[in-house]
Short mmCIF file of N, CA, C and O in Angstrom, two decimals:
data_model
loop_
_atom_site.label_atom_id
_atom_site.label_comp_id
_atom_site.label_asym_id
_atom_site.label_seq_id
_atom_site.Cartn_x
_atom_site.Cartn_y
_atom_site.Cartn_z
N UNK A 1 198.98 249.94 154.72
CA UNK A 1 197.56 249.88 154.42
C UNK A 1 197.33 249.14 153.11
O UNK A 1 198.15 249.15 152.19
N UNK A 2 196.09 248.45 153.08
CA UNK A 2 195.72 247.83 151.90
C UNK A 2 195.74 248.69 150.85
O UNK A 2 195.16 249.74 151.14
N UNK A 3 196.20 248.65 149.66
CA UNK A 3 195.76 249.30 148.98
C UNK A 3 195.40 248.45 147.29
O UNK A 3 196.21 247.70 146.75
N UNK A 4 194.07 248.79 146.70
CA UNK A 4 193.51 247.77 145.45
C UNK A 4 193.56 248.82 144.14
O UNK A 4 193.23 249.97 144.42
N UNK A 5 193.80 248.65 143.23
CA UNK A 5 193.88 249.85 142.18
C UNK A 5 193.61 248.77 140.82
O UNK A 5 194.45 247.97 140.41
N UNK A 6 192.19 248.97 140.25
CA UNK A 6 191.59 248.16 139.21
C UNK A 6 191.59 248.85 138.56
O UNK A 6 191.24 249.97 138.93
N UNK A 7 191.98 248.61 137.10
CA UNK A 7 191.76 249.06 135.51
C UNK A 7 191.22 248.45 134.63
O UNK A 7 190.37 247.68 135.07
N UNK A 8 191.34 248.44 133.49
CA UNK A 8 190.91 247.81 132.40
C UNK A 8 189.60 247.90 131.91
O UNK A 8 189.38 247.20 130.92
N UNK A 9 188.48 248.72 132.41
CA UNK A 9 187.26 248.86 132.39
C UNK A 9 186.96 249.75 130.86
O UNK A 9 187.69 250.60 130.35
N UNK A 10 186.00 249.36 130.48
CA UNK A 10 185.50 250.73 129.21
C UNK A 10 184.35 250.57 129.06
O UNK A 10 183.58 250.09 129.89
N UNK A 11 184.02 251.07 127.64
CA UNK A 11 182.45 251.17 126.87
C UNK A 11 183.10 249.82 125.74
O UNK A 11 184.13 249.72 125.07
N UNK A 12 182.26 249.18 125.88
CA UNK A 12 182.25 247.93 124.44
C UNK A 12 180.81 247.35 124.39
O UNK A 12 179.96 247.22 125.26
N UNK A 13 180.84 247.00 122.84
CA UNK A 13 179.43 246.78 122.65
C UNK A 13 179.08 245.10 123.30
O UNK A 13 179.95 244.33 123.73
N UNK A 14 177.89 244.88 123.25
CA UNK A 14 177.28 243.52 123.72
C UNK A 14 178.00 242.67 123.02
O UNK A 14 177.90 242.91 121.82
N UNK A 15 178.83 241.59 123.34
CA UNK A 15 179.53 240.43 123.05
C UNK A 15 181.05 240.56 122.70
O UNK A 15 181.83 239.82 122.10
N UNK A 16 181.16 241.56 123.19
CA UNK A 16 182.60 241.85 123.34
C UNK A 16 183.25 241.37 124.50
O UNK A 16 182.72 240.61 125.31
N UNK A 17 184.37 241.82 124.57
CA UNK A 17 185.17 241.13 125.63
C UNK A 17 186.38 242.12 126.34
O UNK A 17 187.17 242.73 125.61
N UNK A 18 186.46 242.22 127.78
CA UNK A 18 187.43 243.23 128.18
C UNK A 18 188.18 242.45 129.07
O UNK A 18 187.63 241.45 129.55
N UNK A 19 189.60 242.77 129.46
CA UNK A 19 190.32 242.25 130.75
C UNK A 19 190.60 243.02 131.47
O UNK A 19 191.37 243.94 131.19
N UNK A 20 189.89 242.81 132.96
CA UNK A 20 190.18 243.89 134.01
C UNK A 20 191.68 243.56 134.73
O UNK A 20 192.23 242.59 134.22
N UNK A 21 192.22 244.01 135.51
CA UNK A 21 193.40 244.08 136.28
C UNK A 21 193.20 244.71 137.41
O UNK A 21 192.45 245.67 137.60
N UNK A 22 193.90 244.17 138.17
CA UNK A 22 193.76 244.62 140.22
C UNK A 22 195.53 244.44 140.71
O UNK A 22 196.30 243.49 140.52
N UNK A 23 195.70 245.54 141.27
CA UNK A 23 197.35 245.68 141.33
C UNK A 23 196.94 245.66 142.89
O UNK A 23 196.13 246.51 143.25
N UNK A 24 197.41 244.82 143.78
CA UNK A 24 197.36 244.75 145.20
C UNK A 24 198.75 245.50 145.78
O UNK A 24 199.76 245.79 145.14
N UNK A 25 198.50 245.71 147.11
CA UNK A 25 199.95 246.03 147.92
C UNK A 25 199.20 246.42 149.39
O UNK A 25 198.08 246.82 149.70
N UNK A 26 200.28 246.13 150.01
CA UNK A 26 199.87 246.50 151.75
C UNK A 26 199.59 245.28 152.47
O UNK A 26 199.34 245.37 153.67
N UNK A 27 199.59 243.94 151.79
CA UNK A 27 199.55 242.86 152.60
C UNK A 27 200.07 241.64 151.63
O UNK A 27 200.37 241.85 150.46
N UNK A 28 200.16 240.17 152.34
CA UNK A 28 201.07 239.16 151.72
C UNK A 28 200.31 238.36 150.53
O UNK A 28 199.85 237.23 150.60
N UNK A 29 200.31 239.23 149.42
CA UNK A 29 199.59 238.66 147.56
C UNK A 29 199.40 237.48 147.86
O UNK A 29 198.21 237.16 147.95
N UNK A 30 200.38 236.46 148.10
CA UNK A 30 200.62 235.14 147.49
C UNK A 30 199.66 234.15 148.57
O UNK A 30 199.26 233.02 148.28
N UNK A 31 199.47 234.70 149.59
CA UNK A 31 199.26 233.71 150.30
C UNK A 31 197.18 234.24 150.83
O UNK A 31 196.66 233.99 151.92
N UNK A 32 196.80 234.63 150.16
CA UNK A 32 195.63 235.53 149.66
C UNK A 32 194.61 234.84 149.00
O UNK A 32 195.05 234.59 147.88
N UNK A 33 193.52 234.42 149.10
CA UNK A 33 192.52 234.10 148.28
C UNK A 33 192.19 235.69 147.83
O UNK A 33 192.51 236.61 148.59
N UNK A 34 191.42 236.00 146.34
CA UNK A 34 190.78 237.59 146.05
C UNK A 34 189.63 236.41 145.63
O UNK A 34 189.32 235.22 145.57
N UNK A 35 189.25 237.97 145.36
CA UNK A 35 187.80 238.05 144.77
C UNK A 35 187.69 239.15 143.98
O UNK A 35 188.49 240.07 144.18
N UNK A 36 186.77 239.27 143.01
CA UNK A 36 186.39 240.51 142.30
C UNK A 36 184.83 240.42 142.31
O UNK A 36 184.25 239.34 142.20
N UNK A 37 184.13 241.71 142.44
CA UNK A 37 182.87 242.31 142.91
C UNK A 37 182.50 243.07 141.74
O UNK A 37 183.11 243.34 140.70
N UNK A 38 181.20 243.37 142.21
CA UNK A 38 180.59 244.35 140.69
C UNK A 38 179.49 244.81 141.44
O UNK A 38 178.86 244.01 142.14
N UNK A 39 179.21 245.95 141.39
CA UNK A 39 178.07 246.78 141.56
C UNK A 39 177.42 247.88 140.64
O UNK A 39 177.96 248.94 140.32
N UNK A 40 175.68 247.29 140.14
CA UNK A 40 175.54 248.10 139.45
C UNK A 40 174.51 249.32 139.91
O UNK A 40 174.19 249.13 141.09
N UNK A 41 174.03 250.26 139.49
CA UNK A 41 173.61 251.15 140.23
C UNK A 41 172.40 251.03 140.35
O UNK A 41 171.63 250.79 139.42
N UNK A 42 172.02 251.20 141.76
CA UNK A 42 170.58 251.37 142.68
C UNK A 42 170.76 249.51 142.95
O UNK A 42 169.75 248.96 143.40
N UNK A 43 171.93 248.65 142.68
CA UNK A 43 172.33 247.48 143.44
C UNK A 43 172.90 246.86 144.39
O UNK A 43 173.85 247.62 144.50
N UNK A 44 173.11 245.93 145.30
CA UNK A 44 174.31 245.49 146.08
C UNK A 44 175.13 245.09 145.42
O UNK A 44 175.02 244.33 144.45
N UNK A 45 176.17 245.63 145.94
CA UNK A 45 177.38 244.42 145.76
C UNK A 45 177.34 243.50 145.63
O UNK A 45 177.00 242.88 146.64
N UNK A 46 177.64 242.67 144.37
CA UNK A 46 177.91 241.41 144.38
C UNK A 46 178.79 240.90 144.05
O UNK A 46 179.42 241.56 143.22
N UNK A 47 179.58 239.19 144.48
CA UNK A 47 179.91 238.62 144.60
C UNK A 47 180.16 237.75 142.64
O UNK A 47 179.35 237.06 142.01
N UNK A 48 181.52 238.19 142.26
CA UNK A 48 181.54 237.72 140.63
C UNK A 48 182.47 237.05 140.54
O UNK A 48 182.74 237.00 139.34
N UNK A 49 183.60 236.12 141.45
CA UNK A 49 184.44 235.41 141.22
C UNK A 49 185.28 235.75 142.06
O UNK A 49 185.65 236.87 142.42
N UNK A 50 185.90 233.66 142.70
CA UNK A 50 186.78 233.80 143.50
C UNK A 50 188.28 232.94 143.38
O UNK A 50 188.43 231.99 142.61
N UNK A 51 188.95 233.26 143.95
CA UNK A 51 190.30 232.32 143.32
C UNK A 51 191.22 232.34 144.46
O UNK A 51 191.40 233.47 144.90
N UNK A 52 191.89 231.34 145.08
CA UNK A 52 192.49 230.68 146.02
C UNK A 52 193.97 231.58 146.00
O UNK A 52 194.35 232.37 145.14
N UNK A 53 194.61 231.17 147.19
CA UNK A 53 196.01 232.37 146.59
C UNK A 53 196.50 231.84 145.55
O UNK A 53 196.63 232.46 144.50
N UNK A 54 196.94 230.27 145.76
CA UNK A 54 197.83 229.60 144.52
C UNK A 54 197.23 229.75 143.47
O UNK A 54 197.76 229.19 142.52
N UNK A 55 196.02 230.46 143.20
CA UNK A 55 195.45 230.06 142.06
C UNK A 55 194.65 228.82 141.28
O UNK A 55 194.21 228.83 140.13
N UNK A 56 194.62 227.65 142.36
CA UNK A 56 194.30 226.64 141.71
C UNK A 56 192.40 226.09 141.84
O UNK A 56 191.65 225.35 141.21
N UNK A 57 192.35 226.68 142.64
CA UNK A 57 190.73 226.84 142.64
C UNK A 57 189.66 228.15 142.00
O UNK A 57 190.05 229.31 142.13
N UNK A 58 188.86 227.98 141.59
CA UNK A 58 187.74 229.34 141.18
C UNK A 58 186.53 229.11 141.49
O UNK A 58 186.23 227.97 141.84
N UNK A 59 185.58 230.11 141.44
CA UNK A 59 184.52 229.68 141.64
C UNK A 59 184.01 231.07 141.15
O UNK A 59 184.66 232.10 141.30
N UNK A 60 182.78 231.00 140.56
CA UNK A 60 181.81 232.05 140.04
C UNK A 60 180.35 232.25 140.12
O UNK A 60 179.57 231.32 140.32
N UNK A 61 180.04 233.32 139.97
CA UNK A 61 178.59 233.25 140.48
C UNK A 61 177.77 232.74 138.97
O UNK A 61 178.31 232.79 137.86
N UNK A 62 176.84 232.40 139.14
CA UNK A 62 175.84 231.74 137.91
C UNK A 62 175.65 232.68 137.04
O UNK A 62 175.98 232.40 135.89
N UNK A 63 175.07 234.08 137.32
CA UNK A 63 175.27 234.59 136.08
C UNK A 63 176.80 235.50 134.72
O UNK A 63 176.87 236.20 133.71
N UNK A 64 177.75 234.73 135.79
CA UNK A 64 178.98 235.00 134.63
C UNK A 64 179.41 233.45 134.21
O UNK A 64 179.44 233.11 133.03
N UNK A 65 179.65 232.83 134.97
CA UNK A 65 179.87 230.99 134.30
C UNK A 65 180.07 230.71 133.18
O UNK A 65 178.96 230.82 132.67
N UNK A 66 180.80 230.40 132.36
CA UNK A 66 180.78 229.58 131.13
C UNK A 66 181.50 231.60 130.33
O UNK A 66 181.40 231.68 129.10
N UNK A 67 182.00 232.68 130.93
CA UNK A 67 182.21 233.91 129.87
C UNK A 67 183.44 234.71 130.94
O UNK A 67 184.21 235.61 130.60
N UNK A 68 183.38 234.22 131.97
CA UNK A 68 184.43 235.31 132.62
C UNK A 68 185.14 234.22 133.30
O UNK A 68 184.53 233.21 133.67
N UNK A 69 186.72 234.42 133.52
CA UNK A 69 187.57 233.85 133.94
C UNK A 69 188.19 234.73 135.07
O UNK A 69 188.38 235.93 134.84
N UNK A 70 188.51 234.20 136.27
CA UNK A 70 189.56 234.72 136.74
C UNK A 70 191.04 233.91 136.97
O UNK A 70 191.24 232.74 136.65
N UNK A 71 192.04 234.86 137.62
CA UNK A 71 193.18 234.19 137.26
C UNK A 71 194.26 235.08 138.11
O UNK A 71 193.84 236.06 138.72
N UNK A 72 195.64 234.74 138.16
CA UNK A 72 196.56 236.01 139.04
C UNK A 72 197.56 235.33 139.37
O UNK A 72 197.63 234.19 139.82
N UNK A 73 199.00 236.69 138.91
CA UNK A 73 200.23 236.43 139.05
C UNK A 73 200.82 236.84 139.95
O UNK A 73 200.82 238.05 140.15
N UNK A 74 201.42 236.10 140.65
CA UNK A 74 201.73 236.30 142.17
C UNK A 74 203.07 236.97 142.60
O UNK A 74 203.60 237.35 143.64
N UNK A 75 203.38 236.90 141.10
CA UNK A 75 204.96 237.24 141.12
C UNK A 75 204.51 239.39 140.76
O UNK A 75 205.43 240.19 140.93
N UNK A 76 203.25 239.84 140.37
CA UNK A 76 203.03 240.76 139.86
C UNK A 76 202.19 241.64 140.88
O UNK A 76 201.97 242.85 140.87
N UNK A 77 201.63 240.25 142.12
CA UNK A 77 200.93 240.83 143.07
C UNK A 77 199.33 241.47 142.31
O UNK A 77 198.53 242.20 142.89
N UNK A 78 199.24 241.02 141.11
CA UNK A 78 197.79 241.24 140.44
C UNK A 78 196.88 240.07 140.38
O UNK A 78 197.23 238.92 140.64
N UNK A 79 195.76 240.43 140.04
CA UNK A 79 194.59 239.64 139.86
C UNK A 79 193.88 240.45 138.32
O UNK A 79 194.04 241.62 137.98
N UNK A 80 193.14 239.45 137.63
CA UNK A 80 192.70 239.42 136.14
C UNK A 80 191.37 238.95 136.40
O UNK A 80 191.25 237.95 137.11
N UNK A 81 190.40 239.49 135.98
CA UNK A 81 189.06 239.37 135.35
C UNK A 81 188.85 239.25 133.71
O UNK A 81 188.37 240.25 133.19
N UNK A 82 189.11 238.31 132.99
CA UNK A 82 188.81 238.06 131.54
C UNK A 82 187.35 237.68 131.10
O UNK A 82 186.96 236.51 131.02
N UNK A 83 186.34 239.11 130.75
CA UNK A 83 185.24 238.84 130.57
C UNK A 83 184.72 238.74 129.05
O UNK A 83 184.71 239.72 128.31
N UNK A 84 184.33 237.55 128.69
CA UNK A 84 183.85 237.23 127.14
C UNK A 84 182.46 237.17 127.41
O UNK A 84 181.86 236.80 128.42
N UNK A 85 181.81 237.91 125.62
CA UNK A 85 180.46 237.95 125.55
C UNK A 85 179.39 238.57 126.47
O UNK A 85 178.30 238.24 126.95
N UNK A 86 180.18 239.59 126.48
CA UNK A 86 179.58 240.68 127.23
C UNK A 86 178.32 240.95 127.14
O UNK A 86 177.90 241.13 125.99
N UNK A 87 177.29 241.07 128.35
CA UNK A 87 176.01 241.56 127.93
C UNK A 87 175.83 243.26 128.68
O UNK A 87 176.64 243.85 129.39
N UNK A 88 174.57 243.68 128.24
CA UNK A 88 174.50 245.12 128.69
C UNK A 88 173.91 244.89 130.25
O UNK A 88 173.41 245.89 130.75
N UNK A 89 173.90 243.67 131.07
CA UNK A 89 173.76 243.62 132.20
C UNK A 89 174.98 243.30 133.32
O UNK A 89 175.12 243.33 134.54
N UNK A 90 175.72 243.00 132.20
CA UNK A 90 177.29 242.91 132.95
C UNK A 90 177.67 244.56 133.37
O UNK A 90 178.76 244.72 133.92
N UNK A 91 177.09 245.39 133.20
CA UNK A 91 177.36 247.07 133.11
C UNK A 91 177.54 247.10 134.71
O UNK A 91 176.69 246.40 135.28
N UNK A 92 178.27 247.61 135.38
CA UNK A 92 179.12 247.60 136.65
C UNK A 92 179.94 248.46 137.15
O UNK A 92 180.91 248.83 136.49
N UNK A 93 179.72 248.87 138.27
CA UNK A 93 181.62 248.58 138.71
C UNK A 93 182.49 247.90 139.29
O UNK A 93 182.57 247.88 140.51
N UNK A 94 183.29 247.23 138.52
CA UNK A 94 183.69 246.15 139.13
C UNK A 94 185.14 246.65 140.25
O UNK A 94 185.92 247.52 139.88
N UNK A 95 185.29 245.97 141.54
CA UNK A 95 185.89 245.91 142.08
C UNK A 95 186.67 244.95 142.65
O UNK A 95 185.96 244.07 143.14
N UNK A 96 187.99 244.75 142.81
CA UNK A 96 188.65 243.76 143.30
C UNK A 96 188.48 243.82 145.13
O UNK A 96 187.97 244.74 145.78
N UNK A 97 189.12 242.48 145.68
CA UNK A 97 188.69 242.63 147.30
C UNK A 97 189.95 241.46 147.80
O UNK A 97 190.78 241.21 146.93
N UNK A 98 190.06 241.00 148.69
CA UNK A 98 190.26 240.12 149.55
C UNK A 98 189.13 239.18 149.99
O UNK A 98 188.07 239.61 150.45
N UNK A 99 189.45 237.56 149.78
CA UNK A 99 187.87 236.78 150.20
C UNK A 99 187.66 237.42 151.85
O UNK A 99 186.76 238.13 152.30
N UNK A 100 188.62 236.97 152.38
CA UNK A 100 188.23 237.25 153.84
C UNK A 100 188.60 238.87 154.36
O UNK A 100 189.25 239.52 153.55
N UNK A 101 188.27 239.47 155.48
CA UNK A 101 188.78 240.71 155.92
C UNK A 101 188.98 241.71 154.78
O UNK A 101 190.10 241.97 154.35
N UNK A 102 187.59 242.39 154.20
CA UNK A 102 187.67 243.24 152.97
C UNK A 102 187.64 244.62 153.82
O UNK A 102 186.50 245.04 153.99
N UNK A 103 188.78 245.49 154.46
CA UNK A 103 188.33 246.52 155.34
C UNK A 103 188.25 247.26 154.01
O UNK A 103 187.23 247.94 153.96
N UNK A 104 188.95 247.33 153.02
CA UNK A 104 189.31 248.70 151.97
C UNK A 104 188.35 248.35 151.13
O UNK A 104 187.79 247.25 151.17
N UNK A 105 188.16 249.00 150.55
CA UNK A 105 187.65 248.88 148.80
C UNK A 105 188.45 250.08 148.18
O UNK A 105 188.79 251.10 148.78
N UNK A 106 188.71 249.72 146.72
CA UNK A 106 189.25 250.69 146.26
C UNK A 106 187.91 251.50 144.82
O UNK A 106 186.73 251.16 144.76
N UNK A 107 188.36 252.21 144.18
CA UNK A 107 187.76 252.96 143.36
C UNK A 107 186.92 252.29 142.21
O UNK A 107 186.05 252.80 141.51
N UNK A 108 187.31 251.32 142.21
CA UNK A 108 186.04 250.16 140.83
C UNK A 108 186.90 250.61 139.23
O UNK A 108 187.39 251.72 139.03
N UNK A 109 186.91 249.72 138.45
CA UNK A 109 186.48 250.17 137.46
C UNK A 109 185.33 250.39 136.57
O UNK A 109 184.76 249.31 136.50
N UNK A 110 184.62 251.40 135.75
CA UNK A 110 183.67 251.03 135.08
C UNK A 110 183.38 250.47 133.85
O UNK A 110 183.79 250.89 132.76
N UNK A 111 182.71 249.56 134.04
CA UNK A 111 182.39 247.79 133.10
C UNK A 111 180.89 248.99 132.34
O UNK A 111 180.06 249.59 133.02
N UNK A 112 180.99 249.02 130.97
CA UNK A 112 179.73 249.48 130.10
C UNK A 112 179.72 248.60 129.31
O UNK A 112 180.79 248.37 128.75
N UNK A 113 178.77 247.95 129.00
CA UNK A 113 178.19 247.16 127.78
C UNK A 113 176.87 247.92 127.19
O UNK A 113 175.82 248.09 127.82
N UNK A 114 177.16 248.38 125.71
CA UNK A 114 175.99 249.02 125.15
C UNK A 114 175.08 247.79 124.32
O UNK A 114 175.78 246.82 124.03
N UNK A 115 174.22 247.73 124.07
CA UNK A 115 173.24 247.10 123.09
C UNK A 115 173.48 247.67 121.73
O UNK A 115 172.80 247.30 120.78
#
């Protein structure tokens, strides 16, 4: 079974910066496009960055662009969310996924940005 297990989440103030982590297992890492998601409350799910298996493509939604990176070591079977300049609307839970065939979700971490 799939299984996604994200960390790195906390409380940091507005313009700070956190790195999330997504430890995959239950299917083949390397050959995998992910994605990482964020949902904030009374919101949908959305869609916050995507990255090819090799890693050599990304793509992000407009309001993280130009402050969050993604990235992932294949040899570690993880995926990285590096978010700079944090605002108190980035506040979330962010979750890692699979681009295609997302049957699981796992537990989120929670993303707080205070003012």
């Amino acid at each position: 079974q799939v299984q996604l297990v994200e960390s790195g989440g906390g409380l940091v103030q507005s313009g700070g910066s956190l790195r999330l982590s997504c430890a995959a297992t239950g299917f083949t890492f390397s050959t995998t496009a992910m994605t990482w998601y964020r949902q904030a409350p009374g919101k949908e799910r959305q869609l916050v960055a995507i990255i090819s298996s090799d890693g050599e493509s990304t793509s992000y939604a407009d309001s993280v662009k130009g402050r969050f990176t993604i990235s992932r070591d294949n040899a570690q079977n993880t995926i990285y969310l590096q978010m700079n300049s944090l605002r108190p609307e980035d506040t979330a839970v962010y979750y890692c996924n699979r681009r295609f065939w997302r049957t699981y979700w796992g537990q989120g971490t929670q993303v707080t940005v205070s003012s």
